[in-house]
Tab-separated table of C-alpha atoms (C1' of nucleotides) in Angstrom:
chain	number	residue	atom	x	y	z
A	50	MET	CA	152.363	93.511	119.298
A	51	GLN	CA	152.765	90.292	117.454
A	52	HIS	CA	152.814	91.732	114.001
A	53	THR	CA	152.301	95.242	112.755
A	54	SER	CA	148.720	95.807	111.700
A	55	PHE	CA	148.306	95.835	107.958
A	56	ARG	CA	144.829	97.318	108.078
A	57	THR	CA	145.866	100.894	107.544
A	58	MET	CA	148.568	100.315	104.986
A	59	PRO	CA	147.872	101.768	101.568
A	60	CYS	CA	148.472	98.445	99.850
A	61	PRO	CA	145.318	96.422	99.141
A	62	ILE	CA	147.251	93.170	99.437
A	63	ALA	CA	148.329	94.083	102.938
A	64	ARG	CA	144.788	95.042	103.863
A	65	GLY	CA	143.412	91.798	102.570
A	66	LEU	CA	146.113	89.853	104.333
A	67	ASP	CA	145.117	91.486	107.563
A	68	ARG	CA	141.746	89.700	107.278
A	69	VAL	CA	142.837	86.265	106.162
A	70	GLY	CA	146.507	86.117	107.109
A	71	GLU	CA	146.347	83.624	109.944
A	72	TRP	CA	147.297	80.075	109.125
A	73	TRP	CA	143.861	78.579	109.542
A	74	SER	CA	141.691	81.270	107.988
A	75	ILE	CA	142.313	80.364	104.383
A	76	LEU	CA	141.837	76.670	105.054
A	77	ILE	CA	138.514	77.416	106.722
A	78	LEU	CA	137.485	79.391	103.663
A	79	ARG	CA	138.549	76.532	101.451
A	80	ASP	CA	136.250	74.202	103.353
A	81	ALA	CA	133.466	76.766	103.244
A	82	PHE	CA	133.784	76.812	99.467
A	83	ALA	CA	133.571	73.047	99.498
A	84	GLY	CA	130.183	73.427	101.098
A	85	MET	CA	130.890	73.173	104.800
A	86	THR	CA	128.885	75.247	107.218
A	87	ARG	CA	128.974	73.484	110.567
A	88	PHE	CA	131.395	73.945	113.423
A	89	ASP	CA	131.813	70.256	113.849
A	90	ALA	CA	132.540	69.638	110.191
A	91	PHE	CA	135.245	72.300	110.153
A	92	GLN	CA	136.707	70.968	113.324
A	93	LYS	CA	136.975	67.413	112.122
A	94	SER	CA	138.115	68.376	108.679
A	95	LEU	CA	140.910	70.605	109.891
A	96	GLY	CA	141.939	68.832	113.040
A	97	ILE	CA	142.013	72.234	114.711
A	98	ALA	CA	141.491	72.820	118.421
A	99	PRO	CA	137.908	73.925	119.064
A	100	ALA	CA	138.915	77.072	120.910
A	101	MET	CA	141.088	78.140	118.006
A	102	LEU	CA	138.338	77.365	115.524
A	103	THR	CA	135.948	79.568	117.469
A	104	LYS	CA	138.467	82.372	117.298
A	105	ARG	CA	139.133	82.079	113.592
A	106	LEU	CA	135.460	81.702	112.759
A	107	ASN	CA	134.595	84.788	114.781
A	108	ALA	CA	137.369	86.751	113.112
A	109	LEU	CA	136.080	85.744	109.707
A	110	VAL	CA	132.590	86.823	110.748
A	111	GLU	CA	133.873	90.129	112.110
A	112	ASN	CA	135.705	90.772	108.895
A	113	GLY	CA	132.607	90.107	106.872
A	114	LEU	CA	133.683	86.935	105.084
A	115	LEU	CA	131.314	84.601	106.877
A	116	ALA	CA	127.927	85.179	108.450
A	117	LYS	CA	126.163	83.209	111.140
A	118	HIS	CA	122.769	81.854	110.229
A	119	ARG	CA	120.471	80.329	112.797
A	120	TYR	CA	119.107	77.091	111.510
A	121	SER	CA	117.588	75.815	114.739
A	122	ASP	CA	116.074	77.615	117.677
A	123	LYS	CA	115.727	74.753	120.123
A	124	PRO	CA	118.492	74.161	120.681
A	125	PRO	CA	120.021	77.348	119.260
A	126	ARG	CA	122.290	76.391	116.388
A	127	ASP	CA	124.164	78.556	113.928
A	128	GLU	CA	125.904	77.720	110.732
A	129	TYR	CA	128.581	79.700	108.971
A	130	ARG	CA	127.905	80.772	105.419
A	131	LEU	CA	130.026	82.712	103.001
A	132	THR	CA	128.979	86.303	102.506
A	133	PRO	CA	129.379	87.995	99.115
A	134	ARG	CA	132.746	89.257	100.310
A	135	GLY	CA	133.723	85.753	101.249
A	136	GLU	CA	132.473	84.351	97.950
A	137	ASP	CA	134.527	86.973	96.212
A	138	PHE	CA	137.639	85.497	97.754
A	139	ARG	CA	137.280	82.452	95.554
A	140	PRO	CA	139.683	83.628	92.824
A	141	VAL	CA	142.454	83.860	95.389
A	142	LEU	CA	141.804	80.306	96.492
A	143	ILE	CA	141.749	79.081	92.913
A	144	ALA	CA	145.012	80.818	92.170
A	145	MET	CA	146.561	79.296	95.292
A	146	LEU	CA	145.285	75.863	94.387
A	147	ALA	CA	146.660	76.095	90.872
A	148	TRP	CA	150.024	77.289	92.149
A	149	GLY	CA	150.156	74.531	94.743
A	150	ASN	CA	149.307	71.925	92.149
A	151	ARG	CA	152.008	73.183	89.807
A	152	HIS	CA	154.753	73.188	92.406
A	153	PHE	CA	154.041	71.026	95.406
A	154	THR	CA	152.379	67.845	94.270
A	155	PRO	CA	155.189	65.533	93.171
A	156	GLU	CA	152.908	62.530	93.576
A	157	GLY	CA	150.405	63.958	91.131
A	158	VAL	CA	147.334	66.124	91.363
A	159	ARG	CA	144.929	65.166	94.116
A	160	VAL	CA	142.453	68.027	93.983
A	161	GLN	CA	141.590	70.061	90.954
A	162	ILE	CA	139.005	72.365	89.476
A	163	VAL	CA	136.879	70.825	86.777
A	164	ASP	CA	134.312	72.088	84.353
A	165	ALA	CA	131.068	70.950	85.965
A	166	ALA	CA	129.468	70.321	82.596
A	167	THR	CA	132.181	68.285	80.917
A	168	GLY	CA	134.211	67.049	83.869
A	169	GLU	CA	137.306	68.314	82.106
A	170	ALA	CA	140.090	69.683	84.314
A	171	ALA	CA	140.258	73.456	84.218
A	172	ASP	CA	143.474	75.376	83.699
A	173	PRO	CA	143.071	78.565	85.718
A	174	VAL	CA	144.653	81.717	84.313
A	175	ILE	CA	144.186	85.253	85.410
A	176	VAL	CA	143.287	87.583	82.575
A	177	ASP	CA	142.210	91.146	82.039
A	178	ARG	CA	138.462	91.141	81.522
A	179	ASN	CA	138.790	94.104	79.175
A	180	THR	CA	141.248	92.565	76.756
A	181	GLY	CA	141.128	88.882	77.609
A	182	ARG	CA	144.917	88.813	77.755
A	183	PRO	CA	146.709	87.038	80.605
A	184	ILE	CA	147.969	89.414	83.261
A	185	ALA	CA	151.670	88.739	83.028
A	186	ALA	CA	154.822	90.812	82.985
A	187	PRO	CA	155.696	92.907	81.125
A	188	ASP	CA	152.256	93.453	79.584
A	189	TYR	CA	150.735	94.529	82.855
A	190	VAL	CA	152.316	96.559	85.603
A	191	LEU	CA	151.490	98.009	88.991
A	192	ALA	CA	150.468	101.638	88.870
A	193	PRO	CA	149.059	104.251	91.228
A	194	GLY	CA	145.264	104.445	91.331
A	195	PRO	CA	143.037	107.522	91.581
A	196	ALA	CA	143.369	107.702	95.359
A	197	ALA	CA	147.128	107.209	95.462
A	198	SER	CA	149.198	109.510	97.617
A	199	ASP	CA	152.128	111.376	96.118
A	200	ALA	CA	154.464	109.128	98.045
A	201	MET	CA	152.857	106.086	96.481
A	202	ARG	CA	153.156	107.642	93.048
A	203	THR	CA	156.866	108.218	93.245
A	204	ARG	CA	157.324	104.809	94.853
A	205	LEU	CA	155.651	103.011	92.021
A	206	ALA	CA	157.524	105.126	89.534
A	207	HIS	CA	160.886	104.140	91.019
A	208	PRO	CA	160.446	100.761	92.682
A	209	SER	CA	164.146	100.158	93.086
A	210	THR	CA	164.569	103.164	95.319
A	211	LEU	CA	161.618	102.480	97.573
A	212	LEU	CA	162.151	104.123	100.864
A	213	GLU	CA	159.058	104.800	102.865
A	214	GLN	CA	156.354	102.210	102.446
A	215	ARG	CA	154.343	103.647	105.249
A	216	ALA	CA	154.148	107.153	103.869
B	277	MET	CA	154.277	73.059	117.867
B	278	GLN	CA	152.913	76.381	116.856
B	279	HIS	CA	150.764	75.210	114.024
B	280	THR	CA	150.350	71.837	112.427
B	281	SER	CA	152.530	71.443	109.378
B	282	PHE	CA	150.589	71.732	106.153
B	283	ARG	CA	153.374	70.342	104.006
B	284	THR	CA	152.140	66.784	103.938
B	285	MET	CA	148.459	67.486	103.614
B	286	PRO	CA	146.864	66.315	100.388
B	287	CYS	CA	145.434	69.754	99.667
B	288	PRO	CA	147.551	71.907	97.344
B	289	ILE	CA	146.287	75.069	99.008
B	290	ALA	CA	147.558	73.864	102.346
B	291	ARG	CA	150.893	72.932	100.835
B	292	GLY	CA	151.274	76.311	99.233
B	293	LEU	CA	150.273	78.040	102.442
B	294	ASP	CA	153.000	76.182	104.223
B	295	ARG	CA	155.519	78.088	102.084
B	296	VAL	CA	154.049	81.559	102.154
B	297	GLY	CA	151.743	81.527	105.151
B	298	GLU	CA	153.689	83.798	107.484
B	299	TRP	CA	152.528	87.373	107.686
B	300	TRP	CA	155.523	88.920	105.993
B	301	SER	CA	156.215	86.419	103.248
B	302	ILE	CA	153.543	87.584	100.861
B	303	LEU	CA	154.431	91.220	101.370
B	304	ILE	CA	158.055	90.434	100.599
B	305	LEU	CA	156.949	88.727	97.407
B	306	ARG	CA	154.825	91.723	96.530
B	307	ASP	CA	157.871	93.952	96.803
B	308	ALA	CA	159.926	91.479	94.821
B	309	PHE	CA	157.360	91.724	92.038
B	310	ALA	CA	157.642	95.475	92.226
B	311	GLY	CA	161.312	95.071	91.386
B	312	MET	CA	163.009	94.995	94.759
B	313	THR	CA	166.019	92.800	95.261
B	314	ARG	CA	168.056	94.279	98.094
B	315	PHE	CA	167.855	93.535	101.793
B	316	ASP	CA	167.913	97.168	102.669
B	317	ALA	CA	165.119	98.052	100.287
B	318	PHE	CA	162.873	95.335	101.702
B	319	GLN	CA	163.694	96.371	105.190
B	320	LYS	CA	162.856	100.012	104.693
B	321	SER	CA	159.810	99.290	102.593
B	322	LEU	CA	158.279	96.910	105.092
B	323	GLY	CA	159.449	98.402	108.351
B	324	ILE	CA	160.327	94.893	109.429
B	325	ALA	CA	162.972	94.011	111.994
B	326	PRO	CA	166.160	92.949	110.215
B	327	ALA	CA	166.412	89.632	112.023
B	328	MET	CA	162.896	88.726	110.975
B	329	LEU	CA	163.571	89.791	107.425
B	330	THR	CA	166.575	87.492	107.308
B	331	LYS	CA	164.403	84.652	108.493
B	332	ARG	CA	161.626	85.225	106.014
B	333	LEU	CA	164.044	85.764	103.150
B	334	ASN	CA	165.880	82.557	103.962
B	335	ALA	CA	162.617	80.657	104.197
B	336	LEU	CA	161.579	81.920	100.781
B	337	VAL	CA	164.950	80.896	99.407
B	338	GLU	CA	164.680	77.453	100.992
B	339	ASN	CA	161.241	77.018	99.547
B	340	GLY	CA	162.465	77.929	96.110
B	341	LEU	CA	160.602	81.189	95.627
B	342	LEU	CA	163.629	83.438	95.767
B	343	ALA	CA	167.252	82.846	94.868
B	344	LYS	CA	170.349	84.637	96.065
B	345	HIS	CA	172.502	86.144	93.371
B	346	ARG	CA	175.921	87.526	94.080
B	347	TYR	CA	176.327	90.875	92.468
B	348	SER	CA	179.510	91.958	94.192
B	349	ASP	CA	182.478	89.980	95.437
B	350	LYS	CA	184.315	92.638	97.365
B	351	PRO	CA	182.482	93.121	99.559
B	352	PRO	CA	180.314	90.027	99.124
B	353	ARG	CA	176.803	91.134	98.302
B	354	ASP	CA	173.769	89.111	97.363
B	355	GLU	CA	170.463	90.125	95.980
B	356	TYR	CA	167.202	88.237	96.093
B	357	ARG	CA	165.537	87.452	92.814
B	358	LEU	CA	162.330	85.665	92.050
B	359	THR	CA	162.767	82.148	90.750
B	360	PRO	CA	160.322	80.705	88.199
B	361	ARG	CA	158.360	79.271	91.099
B	362	GLY	CA	158.274	82.681	92.714
B	363	GLU	CA	157.267	84.347	89.448
B	364	ASP	CA	154.520	81.828	89.144
B	365	PHE	CA	153.046	83.092	92.383
B	366	ARG	CA	152.052	86.310	90.662
B	367	PRO	CA	148.449	85.272	89.905
B	368	VAL	CA	147.827	84.779	93.595
B	369	LEU	CA	149.112	88.256	94.335
B	370	ILE	CA	147.008	89.757	91.571
B	371	ALA	CA	143.922	87.992	92.854
B	372	MET	CA	144.643	89.242	96.377
B	373	LEU	CA	145.180	92.753	95.137
B	374	ALA	CA	141.936	92.746	93.187
B	375	TRP	CA	140.032	91.377	96.162
B	376	GLY	CA	141.595	93.924	98.495
B	377	ASN	CA	140.732	96.734	96.134
B	378	ARG	CA	137.140	95.588	95.859
B	379	HIS	CA	136.557	95.313	99.583
B	380	PHE	CA	139.012	97.274	101.664
B	381	THR	CA	139.712	100.568	99.991
B	382	PRO	CA	136.880	102.872	101.018
B	383	GLU	CA	139.016	105.885	100.169
B	384	GLY	CA	139.453	104.724	96.592
B	385	VAL	CA	141.978	102.637	94.732
B	386	ARG	CA	145.582	103.434	95.503
B	387	VAL	CA	147.383	100.665	93.658
B	388	GLN	CA	146.151	98.878	90.588
B	389	ILE	CA	147.231	96.762	87.679
B	390	VAL	CA	147.294	98.560	84.358
B	391	ASP	CA	147.802	97.530	80.784
B	392	ALA	CA	151.374	98.620	80.152
B	393	ALA	CA	150.594	99.537	76.576
B	394	THR	CA	147.474	101.630	77.051
B	395	GLY	CA	147.721	102.598	80.703
B	396	GLU	CA	144.154	101.387	81.129
B	397	ALA	CA	143.275	99.794	84.470
B	398	ALA	CA	142.992	96.033	84.225
B	399	ASP	CA	140.081	94.081	85.643
B	400	PRO	CA	141.540	90.757	86.754
B	401	VAL	CA	139.337	87.676	86.374
B	402	ILE	CA	140.299	84.092	86.693
B	403	VAL	CA	139.210	81.989	83.720
B	404	ASP	CA	139.671	78.510	82.376
B	405	ARG	CA	142.313	78.628	79.680
B	406	ASN	CA	140.540	75.847	77.816
B	407	THR	CA	137.160	77.497	77.541
B	408	GLY	CA	137.852	81.120	78.389
B	409	ARG	CA	134.955	81.067	80.842
B	410	PRO	CA	135.319	82.597	84.297
B	411	ILE	CA	135.899	80.007	86.991
B	412	ALA	CA	132.841	80.599	89.133
B	413	ALA	CA	130.275	78.451	90.871
B	414	PRO	CA	128.394	76.468	89.777
B	415	ASP	CA	130.151	76.135	86.414
B	416	TYR	CA	133.339	74.851	87.997
B	417	VAL	CA	133.731	72.599	90.978
B	418	LEU	CA	136.415	70.911	93.037
B	419	ALA	CA	137.060	67.338	92.035
B	420	PRO	CA	139.543	64.586	92.821
B	421	GLY	CA	142.605	64.480	90.572
B	422	PRO	CA	144.430	61.461	89.160
B	423	ALA	CA	146.478	60.977	92.312
B	424	ALA	CA	143.590	61.362	94.737
B	425	SER	CA	143.196	58.852	97.523
B	426	ASP	CA	139.919	57.049	97.985
B	427	ALA	CA	139.313	59.058	101.112
B	428	MET	CA	139.714	62.261	99.136
B	429	ARG	CA	137.325	60.979	96.496
B	430	THR	CA	134.501	60.301	98.888
B	431	ARG	CA	135.227	63.541	100.693
B	432	LEU	CA	134.859	65.619	97.571
B	433	ALA	CA	131.794	63.654	96.607
B	434	HIS	CA	130.090	64.423	99.935
B	435	PRO	CA	131.567	67.650	101.239
B	436	SER	CA	128.944	68.120	103.912
B	437	THR	CA	129.870	64.919	105.645
B	438	LEU	CA	133.609	65.494	105.656
B	439	LEU	CA	135.187	63.561	108.415
B	440	GLU	CA	138.831	62.814	107.980
B	441	GLN	CA	140.738	65.574	106.267
B	442	ARG	CA	144.041	63.984	107.043
B	443	ALA	CA	143.252	60.637	105.501
C	89	DC	C1'	126.190	69.364	118.076
C	90	DA	C1'	128.462	73.599	119.159
C	91	DG	C1'	130.971	75.361	121.551
C	92	DT	C1'	133.621	77.333	126.494
C	93	DA	C1'	137.429	77.011	129.924
C	94	DT	C1'	142.316	76.296	131.116
C	95	DC	C1'	146.916	75.547	130.787
C	96	DC	C1'	151.010	75.389	128.214
C	97	DT	C1'	154.528	75.876	124.583
C	98	DG	C1'	156.601	77.543	120.424
C	99	DT	C1'	157.652	81.235	117.699
C	100	DC	C1'	156.453	85.286	115.304
C	101	DC	C1'	157.715	89.665	115.703
C	102	DG	C1'	159.416	94.258	117.534
C	103	DA	C1'	163.236	96.910	119.541
C	104	DT	C1'	167.782	97.780	119.975
C	105	DA	C1'	172.584	97.300	119.435
C	106	DC	C1'	176.435	95.847	116.856
C	107	DT	C1'	179.697	94.225	112.678
C	108	DG	C1'	182.441	93.536	108.135
D	210	DC	C1'	174.924	97.892	102.605
D	211	DA	C1'	173.661	93.523	104.471
D	212	DG	C1'	173.143	91.507	107.740
D	213	DT	C1'	174.006	89.024	113.124
D	214	DA	C1'	173.014	89.021	118.159
D	215	DT	C1'	169.873	89.437	122.064
D	216	DC	C1'	166.013	90.426	124.724
D	217	DG	C1'	161.303	90.330	125.753
D	218	DG	C1'	156.334	90.293	124.764
D	219	DA	C1'	152.170	88.871	122.593
D	220	DC	C1'	149.520	85.330	120.864
D	221	DA	C1'	148.674	81.487	117.675
D	222	DG	C1'	147.884	77.115	118.323
D	223	DG	C1'	147.819	72.325	120.808
D	224	DA	C1'	145.814	69.405	124.366
D	225	DT	C1'	142.443	68.312	127.395
D	226	DA	C1'	138.328	68.667	129.989
D	227	DC	C1'	133.768	70.209	130.460
D	228	DT	C1'	128.685	72.041	129.294
D	229	DG	C1'	123.737	72.799	127.443
DNA sequence: CAGTATCCTGTCCGATACTG
DNA sequence: CAGTATCGGACAGGATACTG
């Protein structure tokens, strides 16, 4: 196998990664958020080989991030639209964009998020909806959830002695 | 080439992806955030082949997300610690975790972020630091930044007609 | 416009064995 | 404990050509 499947791992990050971990997937989603729906538009935008685009698009559909919508019957034509699950991926993209802008744009910011009303550049921060406080160490920590296994509990309790991730 | 290099693309998401896009990189960072620093701990936690771990670790070091710190001279021993740039990746991880928990944990939440003070589960949202409002469509949109090329400007102005991503 | 069909290469990754 | 050394397989991805 090329890489071990992350689908069955207990970690939600690993499970998510399993759906969008290929190089192109996230870039396709980015374009989808920018309003693209057509095969041709994706293909030209990304400079990706058509066969590979078909594969990635189908994977995204199978994983429930995109859905095909027929917009013409003769000839049969489908477009790819974000599903609610795909839409819900937006925060990840925003966080990635902000991180990329902070660290990898020496020539200055080329793409940013702006307040649609004012045109002002947004400064994305991740906060706890309950308290409004930024989720940063050491105020917030990882902890076992309701469905955590015992192994996961002890692992999160003693991160430095982690031994069996797969347990 | 296996995949086109994203390093020189104008998009900050692509540039970031170029640094953390391999399957294992993000999982290594996750463990680093959980407090891991040692080769052996990563290796056992991830079940990754040692040679591959070396590669991924070195790549993260080269890209400035991790730094080696010598903690023993005889024998020479290094540990891997998050740099500021690596620390700054945390919001992306949190967003991924939240998304994964919302969509791929049918058995219930196993890992979550909690308020360290109260133990209460956090509900991560991405907001604009300036206004405090959640960054969601259609309130916030992508827009060209100060250093945007003309091509990028027209592209963001007419997303549906995107033609030359690489311009 | 929206793909399918082929062929090919690079490398990600696993498995295993070995070292200071 | 922290890696290095090899081997081999699977597949992501590129390039190109072709179709309704």
